[in-house]
Every structure is written in structure tokens, then in C-alpha cells.
């Protein structure tokens, strides 16, 4: 045990001195989410402000009808209405983006409206500019609502006559269930992706790197049992995976705090991120980190150089990220089958834990299967590390 | 004391390796039944051309790799039975040894002292001894990555000796070093001898062997071709120089004096 601690201590010191490691495993995960979220919210706000302030150019062709429908909208802020005498030209102008949208009234619009029938017009728009369409649609909805009220009034009917039934909605699910269902997949996905990345650099550096630098022989000639050597290094690899995942969680938490800014979201997030959930998450993540270390170390032991190990391990990243994406898909839940599928099980288990609906037995199966898998990975690592042809390749 | 008896190391070749080495053989023999002994207070040189099996032999003595057959005893301990005990007795230095570039000499030395169970008082005393001897105080706290090749070599020497090994194994220790830096190694080998340590070193540089060694073994293609004292080697020379004699024995490629 003493030798394991000596080795792990030295490897921690060595890794923490590496700027590349600090950058990729601590700085980037810590800043990734605050920066991404800050950029997204700032850009989104700026964009929506710009959109709201933009004057929409609306063309209309009366087709022999009155201007009554348009007149009422003409006073709306940030809109310009232009009368066209040529409907074909008007359509062309929408297509070429010279104007934003256009209305072409039907030849019997006025008569149909006045006789209580349904009046019709065609709306020309560009789907590519759907924000403009959505904005104008809101104005049109208000205008249509005016017309409904006008008709009801003329018939001396009550204002809610056209709405015969009132539907009162009462949500019975808790907010955390909703967050669990729609956003619960993100947390384990981020955790796994960063845990994998966090393990990768030390796994390469502590084995292939040691071979490349020519330090492995000296180490093997020292009075240290090879199992202790492997365990000491493996602790560091797995720990860096956990550090990386934890740092990204802190970053995510900080950015949510920043974004929420008193709108009540953080109260719910804080409720979800209970100490119990975090402890359970780490209980699941520790065997996963050991499993990651266990699959990376044999590759790193086999590789001749840092570069060779990196070229083999980088595509392996996809094997982790793709199953982790299952968490985003609806319909997948933790059950007796999914609990046996590595990566998928941890994602679904976390999702269910966030929603507070995690079934106990599949959860136990998940944990046990992850422990078994990490034990197999450690065994494979040990076998590979024991092979002379690998370590002195 | 190092006792090597009928030492053999072979590797199973897979199809890819058979193709690579252009052979049908199922195994490659790196060391083929060699025997020799190195005595305390004497310098034993293992001489041979590139690929002769010198490094493989020294790696087996240092327990980095296991022999296919044969026996190695280091300081009276069977290397196959108690490899960890053997490692405690050995100091191992190769010309290609790297160091942890992000650590300082102080940290590297402490790491290897801890791995070798050196007690703190002995560690401090030995460290100071080598720092004084090799003039290392100025760079003891600098990162190794910032040091010159000569400084790194001094750190490697101290690292090799920090646990005061009984047996010191040098695998082509001066390879790639300039004469000034190599001089530190030559001095270290001589010091080890005067301290009564058992020293084995491999080389293919005859001038170095001439300068240092008491006993000599020449190997080629894994087989032992010559084993005797340096005095006997000189006395029985059939050519005019040591290098020519070495080449003659290797080209003859059959045991001459074992």
C-alpha cells in the first residue's frame, strides 16, 4: 500500500505540473459551460432584441377589397405596410427578400366577411426567415381576434361565445420530473464525456509517455511489485477522470446560477442536486472511471508512443459518447435489460435518479455490472502490463 | 556478486514478425545459454555488437524481464524467486535512461529513494554526498526539462546510487554522451569498484573497456564467444589492437575462450 501511495503521489505531482493536462482536464471543463452559456444567452438576447426592433415590410394586394383589414394593423410599431398594384410583383418581392411578407386578399374577402362567412387571404412568406413569419403571425392573430369580437358584438353574443368550453390545466408532476425527463440526460452525458477525456491524457502519459521518455526501465528495475505500480498509476488515471467530471459539474452549476438569476430555476436545480443524488452519482461514476482507465491502459501499454496511443484512443471516445446520447432519446428507461448495457445504464440511471423515479433493482444491477466491468478492465490492464513484449516494445 | 548460469531468452514470433524478420522460425533467440560471474570489487564488461543480446542479458539480471530458462543470482538472491529483493540490491543505469522532465532532481531522487525504502537520514546524507561530488546544488530545484544533458546525467547517476546498491548494472551508459559528460560515468564506475561493489557494464566501445574492465565477456547473436580476465584477453590477442581483436572474435563467431 505504501508503494502505491508513493507512486500515485508522484504521478499526481507530475500530471499537475503538465500545462497541457491542466488546460484539458481542469481549465476547459471548468470554463466550457459558463462560456458556452454566456455566449449563447448574450447572442440570443442580442438577436431577439434586434429582431423585435427590426421594421417588417409587409406588402398587400387588395384585389378590389377594402383596406379595413390592413388599416387596423397599420398603427402597429415596427411595421411598414405597402400597397401593391401588381400581385405577381409582390410575390417576387417576397421571394427576393425585398419585402418580408405579403397578403393577397381573395376577390370575395369583404362580401364573405360581411355575410358572416369565412373570408380568406393568402399569406406569402419565406420559411427560411421563420422569426419574421412568427412575429407577423402574432399580429395577425390579434387582428383575427378583433374580427371575432366584432362579429360577436354585432350579434349581441357574449365575448366567450366562440369558446364554448374552458379547459383548466392542473399539472400533477413535479418540476424535477420534467427536468429529469427532458434535461436529465444531459448531466450524465457531460459527466461521462468529460470523465473519459479526463482519463485519457494521464492514461497515455503514465504508460506510453513513460515508454517514450525512456523512464519505464528504471521504474521496472525498482523494488516495486508490478501490481502496485499499475494500481498506483491507475488511481491517478481514474482520479483525473473524476476530477474532470467534477470540475465540469461545478462549471455547469455556476453557469446555471448565472443564467437563472432569481427566476426560480435554481431552487429546483438545487433540490435536484441533493447530496444524496451527488453521492449516488459518484458511486456509479467511480467504477466507470476505473473502467475507462482499465480500457485505456492496455492500449497505452501496447502503444510505442504518446501519438500512437492517442490515435487509438481518440476514436474510442465515440464508443462512449454515442451510447451516452441514449439519455436524450425519449422512451428509453432504466429496466432489467438496459441496466446491463454499460454506459447506457449509467445515463438512464442518473436520468431516473434526477426524476426521482429510479427503480431499485435495476439500479443495483447497474452498480454491480459496472463494478464487474471495471474489475475485468483492471484484470486486462494487469495482463497487458505484465507482458514484456508490450512494456519494452 | 552476480552469478549467471546457462541463461536463455527467446521470444515467440507471430506471423507478422516472421514476415518482418524474413524467417520461418517460430522463435527468436536473444540470449542462448550464456554463463558468467561478476565478482565484488571488479568491473565486468559485456561486450558485443548491436543486437548481440547485451541489453537483454542486463535486463534479465535487473529483473526487468524474465529468462526463458537458466538461473541468475544477484548478491546470493535468486532473481526468479525474489525479484523484488534483487531490485533492492541493484542500481540500474542505461545510456537511454530518461528522467521525469516536470520534476526537479530533488523530487526524482526522493521518489526513487522512497521506492527503495531508503530511510530519510541515509537519503539526505547520500544526496548531499552526490550533490557535492557532482556539483549539483545549483540545479537541485530546477525542473529537469530545463537542464542540460550533462546535468541530467548527473541526476541519473545520483538516482542510480541513492539506495547504495551492492550491484550496479550499466547498459551502454556513455552512449550518446560527449566526452566530458561520459567522464562522470567513467568516474562513477571506478568509484563503485573502489567501494567494493559488483559492476557489470555493456559496451561496444573497446577504448572504454580497456580503460575500465577487469573481466570481460564477448557475446554475439546471443552466444558467449569469450569469457576471461582482461589480462588474459590482452595476452592472447592475435591482432595488433583491442578493436581488431574484438572484430576478429565476433567475425569468427565461435567460442574461443569460455
Short mmCIF file of C-alpha atoms in Angstrom, two decimals, chain A residues 135-266:
data_model
loop_
_atom_site.label_atom_id
_atom_site.label_comp_id
_atom_site.label_asym_id
_atom_site.label_seq_id
_atom_site.Cartn_x
_atom_site.Cartn_y
_atom_site.Cartn_z
CA UNK A 135 -43.73 37.78 -35.37
CA UNK A 136 -46.25 38.77 -38.03
CA UNK A 137 -48.43 35.75 -37.21
CA UNK A 138 -48.87 37.13 -33.67
CA UNK A 139 -50.09 40.46 -35.08
CA UNK A 140 -52.47 38.64 -37.43
CA UNK A 141 -53.82 36.55 -34.55
CA UNK A 142 -54.63 39.74 -32.64
CA UNK A 143 -56.31 41.16 -35.73
CA UNK A 144 -58.39 37.99 -36.20
CA UNK A 145 -59.38 38.09 -32.54
CA UNK A 146 -60.66 41.68 -33.12
CA UNK A 147 -62.80 40.45 -36.01
CA UNK A 148 -64.26 37.64 -33.88
CA UNK A 149 -65.18 40.10 -31.16
CA UNK A 150 -66.67 42.47 -33.77
CA UNK A 151 -68.90 39.69 -35.11
CA UNK A 152 -69.98 38.58 -31.63
CA UNK A 153 -70.84 42.16 -30.72
CA UNK A 154 -72.88 42.65 -33.88
CA UNK A 155 -74.89 39.54 -32.96
CA UNK A 156 -75.19 40.59 -29.29
CA UNK A 157 -73.37 37.48 -28.21
CA UNK A 158 -71.09 37.21 -25.13
CA UNK A 159 -67.33 37.62 -25.65
CA UNK A 160 -66.57 33.95 -24.93
CA UNK A 161 -69.35 32.67 -27.16
CA UNK A 162 -66.81 31.33 -29.66
CA UNK A 163 -65.07 29.43 -26.86
CA UNK A 164 -67.82 27.14 -25.55
CA UNK A 165 -65.52 25.15 -23.24
CA UNK A 166 -62.90 26.43 -20.84
CA UNK A 167 -60.06 23.97 -20.18
CA UNK A 168 -58.42 24.39 -16.76
CA UNK A 169 -55.00 22.66 -16.66
CA UNK A 170 -53.58 21.19 -13.43
CA UNK A 171 -50.04 19.75 -13.68
CA UNK A 172 -49.56 16.88 -11.26
CA UNK A 173 -45.91 16.09 -11.97
CA UNK A 174 -43.10 17.72 -10.02
CA UNK A 175 -40.77 20.11 -11.76
CA UNK A 176 -37.85 17.77 -11.11
CA UNK A 177 -39.63 15.01 -13.05
CA UNK A 178 -39.98 17.31 -16.00
CA UNK A 179 -36.34 18.37 -15.73
CA UNK A 180 -35.35 14.71 -15.28
CA UNK A 181 -37.22 13.70 -18.41
CA UNK A 182 -36.13 16.48 -20.73
CA UNK A 183 -32.79 17.60 -19.33
CA UNK A 184 -31.80 14.62 -17.14
CA UNK A 185 -29.83 13.02 -19.98
CA UNK A 186 -27.51 15.99 -20.25
CA UNK A 187 -25.93 15.62 -16.82
CA UNK A 188 -24.68 12.01 -17.18
CA UNK A 189 -23.70 12.68 -20.78
CA UNK A 190 -21.50 15.58 -19.74
CA UNK A 191 -20.18 13.58 -16.80
CA UNK A 192 -19.22 10.59 -18.96
CA UNK A 193 -17.77 12.60 -21.81
CA UNK A 194 -15.54 14.66 -19.53
CA UNK A 195 -14.68 11.68 -17.34
CA UNK A 196 -13.45 9.87 -20.45
CA UNK A 197 -11.46 12.86 -21.64
CA UNK A 198 -10.08 13.35 -18.13
CA UNK A 199 -8.81 9.76 -18.02
CA UNK A 200 -7.32 9.83 -21.50
CA UNK A 201 -4.37 12.17 -21.12
CA UNK A 202 -2.97 10.63 -17.90
CA UNK A 203 -3.57 7.10 -19.23
CA UNK A 204 -1.42 7.92 -22.24
CA UNK A 205 1.17 9.92 -20.35
CA UNK A 206 1.67 7.44 -17.50
CA UNK A 207 2.24 4.42 -19.73
CA UNK A 208 3.02 5.22 -23.39
CA UNK A 209 4.60 8.51 -22.28
CA UNK A 210 6.79 6.71 -19.76
CA UNK A 211 7.95 4.35 -22.52
CA UNK A 212 8.59 7.20 -24.92
CA UNK A 213 10.61 9.18 -22.38
CA UNK A 214 12.69 6.11 -21.50
CA UNK A 215 11.78 6.10 -17.81
CA UNK A 216 9.91 2.78 -17.73
CA UNK A 217 13.04 0.58 -17.46
CA UNK A 218 14.31 2.39 -14.38
CA UNK A 219 10.92 2.09 -12.78
CA UNK A 220 10.70 -1.63 -13.56
CA UNK A 221 14.15 -2.14 -12.05
CA UNK A 222 12.96 -0.58 -8.78
CA UNK A 223 11.72 -2.79 -5.95
CA UNK A 224 8.03 -2.29 -6.66
CA UNK A 225 5.57 -5.04 -7.33
CA UNK A 226 4.08 -4.56 -10.80
CA UNK A 227 0.55 -4.78 -9.45
CA UNK A 228 1.34 -1.90 -7.08
CA UNK A 229 2.86 0.04 -9.94
CA UNK A 230 -0.24 -0.49 -12.07
CA UNK A 231 -2.66 0.30 -9.23
CA UNK A 232 -0.76 3.47 -8.26
CA UNK A 233 -0.93 4.74 -11.82
CA UNK A 234 -4.49 3.58 -12.35
CA UNK A 235 -5.66 5.53 -9.28
CA UNK A 236 -4.27 8.69 -10.87
CA UNK A 237 -5.89 7.97 -14.26
CA UNK A 238 -9.32 7.30 -12.71
CA UNK A 239 -8.96 10.26 -10.31
CA UNK A 240 -8.29 12.64 -13.18
CA UNK A 241 -11.45 11.35 -14.88
CA UNK A 242 -13.42 12.12 -11.73
CA UNK A 243 -11.72 15.50 -11.26
CA UNK A 244 -12.54 16.47 -14.82
CA UNK A 245 -16.18 15.39 -14.45
CA UNK A 246 -16.48 17.21 -11.10
CA UNK A 247 -14.96 20.38 -12.48
CA UNK A 248 -17.42 20.41 -15.37
CA UNK A 249 -20.27 19.91 -12.90
CA UNK A 250 -19.08 22.92 -10.91
CA UNK A 251 -18.86 24.93 -14.14
CA UNK A 252 -22.37 23.86 -15.11
CA UNK A 253 -23.73 24.75 -11.68
CA UNK A 254 -22.10 28.18 -11.78
CA UNK A 255 -23.46 28.90 -15.24
CA UNK A 256 -26.98 27.81 -14.27
CA UNK A 257 -26.78 30.11 -11.25
CA UNK A 258 -25.68 32.92 -13.51
CA UNK A 259 -28.40 32.22 -16.08
CA UNK A 260 -31.27 31.62 -13.66
CA UNK A 261 -30.67 34.84 -11.73
CA UNK A 262 -33.70 34.69 -9.44
CA UNK A 263 -36.23 33.05 -11.77
CA UNK A 264 -36.76 30.02 -9.53
CA UNK A 265 -34.91 27.55 -11.77
CA UNK A 266 -32.02 27.38 -9.35
#
